Structure formats: C-alpha cells, structure tokens
Short mmCIF file of C-alpha atoms in Angstrom, two decimals:
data_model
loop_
_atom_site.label_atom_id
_atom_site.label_comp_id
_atom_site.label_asym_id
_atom_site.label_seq_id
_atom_site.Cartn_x
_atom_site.Cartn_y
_atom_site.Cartn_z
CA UNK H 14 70.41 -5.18 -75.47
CA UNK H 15 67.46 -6.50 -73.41
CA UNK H 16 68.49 -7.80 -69.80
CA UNK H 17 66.09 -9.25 -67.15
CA UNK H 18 67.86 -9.65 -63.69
CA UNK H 19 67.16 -12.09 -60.92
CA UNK H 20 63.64 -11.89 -61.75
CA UNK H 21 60.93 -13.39 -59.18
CA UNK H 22 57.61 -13.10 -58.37
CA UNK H 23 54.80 -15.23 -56.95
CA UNK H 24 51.00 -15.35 -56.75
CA UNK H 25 49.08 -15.79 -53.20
CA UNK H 26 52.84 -17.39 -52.10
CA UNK H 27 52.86 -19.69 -54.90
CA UNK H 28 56.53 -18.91 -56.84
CA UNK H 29 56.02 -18.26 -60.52
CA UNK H 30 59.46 -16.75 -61.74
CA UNK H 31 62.26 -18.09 -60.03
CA UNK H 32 65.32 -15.69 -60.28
CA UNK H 33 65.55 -16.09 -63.73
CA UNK H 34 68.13 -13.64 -65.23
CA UNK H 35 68.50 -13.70 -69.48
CA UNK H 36 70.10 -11.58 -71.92
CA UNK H 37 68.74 -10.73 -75.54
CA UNK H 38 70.65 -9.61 -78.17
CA UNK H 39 68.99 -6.79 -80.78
CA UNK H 40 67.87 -8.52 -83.88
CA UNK H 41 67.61 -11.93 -82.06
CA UNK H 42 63.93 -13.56 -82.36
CA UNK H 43 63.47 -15.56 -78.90
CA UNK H 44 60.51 -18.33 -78.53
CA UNK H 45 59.34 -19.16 -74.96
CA UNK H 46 57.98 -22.32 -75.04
CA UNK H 47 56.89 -24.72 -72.15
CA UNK H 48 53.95 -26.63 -70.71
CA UNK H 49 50.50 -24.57 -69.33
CA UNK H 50 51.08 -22.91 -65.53
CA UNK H 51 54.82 -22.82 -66.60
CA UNK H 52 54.83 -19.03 -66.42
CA UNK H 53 55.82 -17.95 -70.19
CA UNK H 54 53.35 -14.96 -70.33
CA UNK H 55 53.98 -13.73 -66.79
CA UNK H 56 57.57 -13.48 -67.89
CA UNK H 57 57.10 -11.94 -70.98
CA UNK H 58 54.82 -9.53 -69.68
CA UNK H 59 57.57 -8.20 -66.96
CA UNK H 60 59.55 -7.23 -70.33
CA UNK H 61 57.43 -4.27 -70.23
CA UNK H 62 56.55 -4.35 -66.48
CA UNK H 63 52.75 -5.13 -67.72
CA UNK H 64 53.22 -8.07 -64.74
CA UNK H 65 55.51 -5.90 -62.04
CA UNK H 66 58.03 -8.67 -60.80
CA UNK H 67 58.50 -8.80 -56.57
CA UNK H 68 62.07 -9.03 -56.84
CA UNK H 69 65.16 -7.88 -59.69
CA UNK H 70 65.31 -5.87 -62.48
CA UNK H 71 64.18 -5.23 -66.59
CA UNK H 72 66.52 -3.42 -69.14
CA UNK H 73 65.67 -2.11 -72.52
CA UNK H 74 68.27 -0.25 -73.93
CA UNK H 75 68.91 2.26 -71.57
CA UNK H 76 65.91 2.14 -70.00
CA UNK H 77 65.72 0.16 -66.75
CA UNK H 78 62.86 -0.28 -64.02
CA UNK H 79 64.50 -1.83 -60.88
CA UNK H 80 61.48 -3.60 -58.67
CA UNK H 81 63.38 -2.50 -55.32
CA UNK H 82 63.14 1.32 -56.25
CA UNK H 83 60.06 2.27 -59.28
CA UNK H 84 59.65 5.51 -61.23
CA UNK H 85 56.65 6.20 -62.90
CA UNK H 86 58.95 7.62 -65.05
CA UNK H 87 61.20 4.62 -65.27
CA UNK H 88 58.26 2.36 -66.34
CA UNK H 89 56.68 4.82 -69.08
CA UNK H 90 60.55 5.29 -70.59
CA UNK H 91 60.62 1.14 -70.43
CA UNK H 92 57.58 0.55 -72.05
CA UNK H 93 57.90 3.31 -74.87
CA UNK H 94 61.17 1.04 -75.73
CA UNK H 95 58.39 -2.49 -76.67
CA UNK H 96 54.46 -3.02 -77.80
CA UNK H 97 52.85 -5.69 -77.41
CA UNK H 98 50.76 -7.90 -79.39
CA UNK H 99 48.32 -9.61 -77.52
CA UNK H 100 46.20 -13.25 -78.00
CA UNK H 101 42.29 -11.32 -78.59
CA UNK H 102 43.09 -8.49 -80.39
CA UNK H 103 42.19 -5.54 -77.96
CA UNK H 104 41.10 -3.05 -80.34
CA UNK H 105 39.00 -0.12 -79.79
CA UNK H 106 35.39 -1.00 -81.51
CA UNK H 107 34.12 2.14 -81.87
CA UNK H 108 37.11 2.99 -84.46
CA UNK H 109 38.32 2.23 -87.67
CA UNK H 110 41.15 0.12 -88.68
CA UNK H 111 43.15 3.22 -89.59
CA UNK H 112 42.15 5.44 -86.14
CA UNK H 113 43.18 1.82 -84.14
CA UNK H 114 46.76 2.12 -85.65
CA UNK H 115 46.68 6.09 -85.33
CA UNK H 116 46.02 6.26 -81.45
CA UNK H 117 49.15 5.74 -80.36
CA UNK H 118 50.74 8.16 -82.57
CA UNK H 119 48.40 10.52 -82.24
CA UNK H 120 48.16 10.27 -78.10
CA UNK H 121 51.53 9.24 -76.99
CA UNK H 122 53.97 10.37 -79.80
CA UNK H 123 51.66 13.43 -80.45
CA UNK H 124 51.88 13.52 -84.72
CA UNK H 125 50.30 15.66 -86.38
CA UNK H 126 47.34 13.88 -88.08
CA UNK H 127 48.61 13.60 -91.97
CA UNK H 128 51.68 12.22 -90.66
CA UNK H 129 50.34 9.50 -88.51
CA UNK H 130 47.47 8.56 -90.86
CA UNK H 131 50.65 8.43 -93.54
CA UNK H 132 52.12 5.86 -91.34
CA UNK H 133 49.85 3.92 -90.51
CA UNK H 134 48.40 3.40 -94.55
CA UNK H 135 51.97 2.66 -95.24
CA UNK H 136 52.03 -0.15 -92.93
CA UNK H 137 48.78 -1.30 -93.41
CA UNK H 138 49.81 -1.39 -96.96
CA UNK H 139 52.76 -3.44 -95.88
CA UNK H 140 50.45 -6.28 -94.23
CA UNK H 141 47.72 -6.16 -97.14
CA UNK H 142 45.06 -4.32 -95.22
CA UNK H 143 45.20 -0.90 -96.73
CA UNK H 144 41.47 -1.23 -97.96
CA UNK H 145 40.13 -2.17 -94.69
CA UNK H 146 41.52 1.02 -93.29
CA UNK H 147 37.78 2.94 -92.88
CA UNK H 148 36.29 -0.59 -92.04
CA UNK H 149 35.48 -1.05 -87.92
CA UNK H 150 37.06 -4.46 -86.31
CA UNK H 151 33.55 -6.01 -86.15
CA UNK H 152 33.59 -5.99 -89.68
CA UNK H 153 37.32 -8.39 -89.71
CA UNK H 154 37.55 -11.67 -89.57
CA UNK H 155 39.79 -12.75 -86.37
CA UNK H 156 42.98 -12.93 -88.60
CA UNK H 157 42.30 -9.45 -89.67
CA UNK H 158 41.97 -7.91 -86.43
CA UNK H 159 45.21 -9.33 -85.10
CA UNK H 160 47.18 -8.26 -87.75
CA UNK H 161 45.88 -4.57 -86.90
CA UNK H 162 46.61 -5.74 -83.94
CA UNK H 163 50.44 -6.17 -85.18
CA UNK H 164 50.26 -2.75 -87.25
CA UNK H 165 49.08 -0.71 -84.06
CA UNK H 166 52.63 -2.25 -82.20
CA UNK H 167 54.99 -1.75 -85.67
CA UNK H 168 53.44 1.95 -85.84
CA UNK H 169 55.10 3.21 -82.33
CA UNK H 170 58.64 1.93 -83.60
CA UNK H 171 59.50 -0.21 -81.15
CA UNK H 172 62.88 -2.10 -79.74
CA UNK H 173 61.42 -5.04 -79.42
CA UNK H 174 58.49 -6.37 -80.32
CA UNK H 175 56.29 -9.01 -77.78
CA UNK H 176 54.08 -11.80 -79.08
CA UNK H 177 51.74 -13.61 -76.34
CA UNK H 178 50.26 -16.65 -77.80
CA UNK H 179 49.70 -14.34 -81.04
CA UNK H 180 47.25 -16.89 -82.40
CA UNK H 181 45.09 -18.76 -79.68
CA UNK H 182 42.20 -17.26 -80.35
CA UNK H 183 42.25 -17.65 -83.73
CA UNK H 184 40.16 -20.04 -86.19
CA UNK H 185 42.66 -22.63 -87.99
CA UNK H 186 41.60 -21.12 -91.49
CA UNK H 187 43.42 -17.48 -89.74
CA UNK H 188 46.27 -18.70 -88.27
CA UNK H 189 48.63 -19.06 -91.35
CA UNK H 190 47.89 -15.20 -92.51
CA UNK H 191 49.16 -14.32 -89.03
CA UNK H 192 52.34 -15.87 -88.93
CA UNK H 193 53.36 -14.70 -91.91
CA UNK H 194 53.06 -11.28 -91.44
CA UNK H 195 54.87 -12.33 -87.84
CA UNK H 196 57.56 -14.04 -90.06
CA UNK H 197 58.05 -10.80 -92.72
CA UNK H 198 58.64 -8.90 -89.26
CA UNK H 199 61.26 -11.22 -88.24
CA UNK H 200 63.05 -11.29 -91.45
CA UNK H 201 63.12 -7.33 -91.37
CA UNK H 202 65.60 -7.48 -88.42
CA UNK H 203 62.88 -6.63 -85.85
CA UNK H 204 63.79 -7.99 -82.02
CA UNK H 205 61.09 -10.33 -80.90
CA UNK H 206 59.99 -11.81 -77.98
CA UNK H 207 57.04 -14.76 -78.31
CA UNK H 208 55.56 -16.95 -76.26
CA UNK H 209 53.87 -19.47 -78.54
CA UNK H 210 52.40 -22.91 -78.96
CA UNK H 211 53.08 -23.23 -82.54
CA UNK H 212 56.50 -25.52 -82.82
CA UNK H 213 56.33 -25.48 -86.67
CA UNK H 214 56.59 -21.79 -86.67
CA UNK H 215 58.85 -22.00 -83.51
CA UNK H 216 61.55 -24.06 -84.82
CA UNK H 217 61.48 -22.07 -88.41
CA UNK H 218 61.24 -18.51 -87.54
CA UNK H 219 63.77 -18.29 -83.99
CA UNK H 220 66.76 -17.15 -83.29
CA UNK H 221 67.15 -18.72 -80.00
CA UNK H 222 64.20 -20.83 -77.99
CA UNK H 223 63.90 -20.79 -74.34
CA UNK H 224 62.28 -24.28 -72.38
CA UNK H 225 61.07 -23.01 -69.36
CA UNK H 226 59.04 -25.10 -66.43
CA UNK H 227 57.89 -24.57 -62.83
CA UNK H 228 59.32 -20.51 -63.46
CA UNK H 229 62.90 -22.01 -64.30
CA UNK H 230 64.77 -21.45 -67.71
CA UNK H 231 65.44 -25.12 -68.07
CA UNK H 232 66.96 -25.08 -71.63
CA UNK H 233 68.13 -22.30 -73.76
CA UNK H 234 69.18 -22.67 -77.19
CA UNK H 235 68.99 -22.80 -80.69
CA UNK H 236 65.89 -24.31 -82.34
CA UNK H 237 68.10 -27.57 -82.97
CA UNK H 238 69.32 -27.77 -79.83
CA UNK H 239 66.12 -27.28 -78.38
CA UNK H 240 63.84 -29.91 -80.76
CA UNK H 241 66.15 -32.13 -81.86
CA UNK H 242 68.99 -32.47 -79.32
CA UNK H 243 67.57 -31.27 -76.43
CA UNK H 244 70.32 -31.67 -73.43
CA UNK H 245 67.74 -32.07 -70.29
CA UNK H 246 65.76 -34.42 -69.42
CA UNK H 247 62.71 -32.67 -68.67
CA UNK H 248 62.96 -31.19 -72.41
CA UNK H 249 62.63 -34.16 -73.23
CA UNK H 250 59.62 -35.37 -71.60
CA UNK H 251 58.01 -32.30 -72.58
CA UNK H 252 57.93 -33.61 -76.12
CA UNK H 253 57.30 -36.76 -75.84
CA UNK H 254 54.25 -35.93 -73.32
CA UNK H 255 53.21 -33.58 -76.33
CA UNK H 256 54.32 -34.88 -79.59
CA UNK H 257 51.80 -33.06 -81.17
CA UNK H 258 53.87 -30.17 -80.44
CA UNK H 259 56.80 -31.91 -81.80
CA UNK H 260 57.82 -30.70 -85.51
CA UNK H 261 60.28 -33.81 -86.24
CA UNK H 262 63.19 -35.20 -84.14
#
C-alpha cells in the first residue's frame, strides 16, 4: 500500500499541492495527467521525498517520512522502497550500459560483482539490450538510453516503480520502443506511478488515472471514467482545450 497524506507544499508562497491525500493499491498502474503548471511531477516526486512536501505525510509499505518530524533514516528506508525513471536519461557517461545498471547494486545493495553483473544481463536481456551492455550511452540512440534508464530502476527491485514524462525528450521514431518495454513492466504486476502526456498509452496501459489541476485531484478514476465519461467539468474542458490529447470519446 502506498498512502500520501494531506500533502502541501508551495513555491515562493505560490500553493502547488493542495492537501491532497490518495491511496494506491500494489499492482495498480496510476496515470497523472493534467495541464502544464498543474503540479503532476512535484507530486510524484514527493512519492520518494525527491520534492520534500511543507506539510503531511508519504507511506510505502512500512516505510513512512512524516514532513512535521524527518529521519535521514526515514527518507533513505522510503526511497529504497521506489526508483525512478526520469524524462533525459541521467546516466553516468563515463560507463557502460552494464556498469550504469550495476551501480546501484553494487553501491547501495553491496553485491558481489558476478551477481550484480548477472542481474543486470538478465534484465537487459529482458528489454533487448543485452549486446549493448559494454557500449557507453553516447553510443545509444535516445530510446536506448531510457530504457537503461528503466533497467537501472527494475535492477534495485523496487515497490513501485515512478515514470516522469518517461518520453519527452525523446524523438517520435523512439517513443514506441519505450512504452513497450513500460507496458511489459505493467503487465508483470509491477506498481507504477506515471505522470505522462501520452493519452493513447494512458487510457490502454492504467489501472486507475488521476485529473489533477491548480495542485487539486479533480477526478480520479478508471481510464473510462476519466476519457470518456468524465464527471467534472473542468475534465472536460481539459479535453476539449486539448483534443489532441484526446484518444476517442
């Protein structure tokens, strides 16, 4: 179970979470969706107090970080629960694909060497990059390096999983590659987390989508509910503002 309580915080006074408490379920794939300045990534990135919220509390299991009272120790036991895949990549250059996806195992969960570089072939394997394991990122194309990207977070054996805006900064040509290894993930059982601008793959690979605007959950619900019989207004005008963001009504 994954629990956010009475979350706020603001920027220079400006509110950007408003109180916002949620509950997610393991195995459940949420979407965040909403229009720019709506504050989907600060949220998601108080999942794993990356973004430390001014007021309330995040739950991972049983691991909890309470913004009234933080432990270091608190926060590191919180965010060994999640990883994080982020919109450019943010691998090491001066290491190869298989050393990027080793770190972590190597530094934080302290493997021996043969057992982490077993791992992390295995999953490289698993997204079809096992022969780019000596190559460095400079040497991927943009679709490439995110789905180390996505092999570095699977290698820790996370909880939950958290996707910001996964392909932005990606060509067109790259995006498709991405979101199917995303998808593969998902259909594994994995607990995800996404903010995301890409409705298509919204609508087809969520459990459960959550509208937010202004810092506010304004809608939650399933994909249906959420794209084709959305129950607030302001859903609403989201879409039809943006109907390139609309899959089909």
């Amino acid at each position: 179970m994954i629990r956010l309580e009475h979350i706020s915080k603001s920027f220079g006074g400006n509110p950007v979470l408003r109180d916002i408490s949620l509950s997610i379920n393991k195995g459940e794939i949420v979407s965040i969706i909403g229009p720019s300045g709506a504050g989907k990534t600060t949220l998601l990135r108080t999942f794993n107090w990356l973004e430390k919220p001014d007021t309330g509390s995040v739950t991972i299991g049983d691991a909890r970080v309470n913004a009234a009272a933080v432990k270091k120790s608190d926060v590191c036991r919180l965010r060994s629960k999640s990883s994080m895949v982020f919109q450019h990549y943010n691998l090491f250059k001066n290491k190869t694909v298989l050393q990027n996806v080793t770190e972590s195992l190597l530094v934080v969960k302290k493997q021996p060497k043969a057992l982490a570089d077993e791992k992390a072939l295995s999953i490289l394997s698993s997204i079809g990059l096992a022969d780019k394991a000596g190559e460095y990122p400079s040497r991927l194309s943009g679709g490439q390096q995110q789905r180390v990207g996505i092999a570095r977070a699977l290698a820790v054996d996370p909880e939950v999983m958290l996707f910001d805006e996964p392909t932005s900064a990606l060509d067109p040509e790259w995006v498709s590659e991405v979101l199917e290894v995303i998808k593969r993930i998902a259909l594994a059982g994995m607990t995800m987390i996404l903010v995301s601008h890409e409705m298509l793959f919204v609508r087809e690979v969520s459990s459960r989508v959550i509208f937010i605007d202004a810092g506010i959950p304004v809608e939650d619900g399933t994909p249906e509910e959420i794209f084709i019989h959305p129950r607030q207004e302001r859903t609403r005008q989201f879409f039809m503002k943006n109907r390139e963001y609309l899959p089909a009504w």
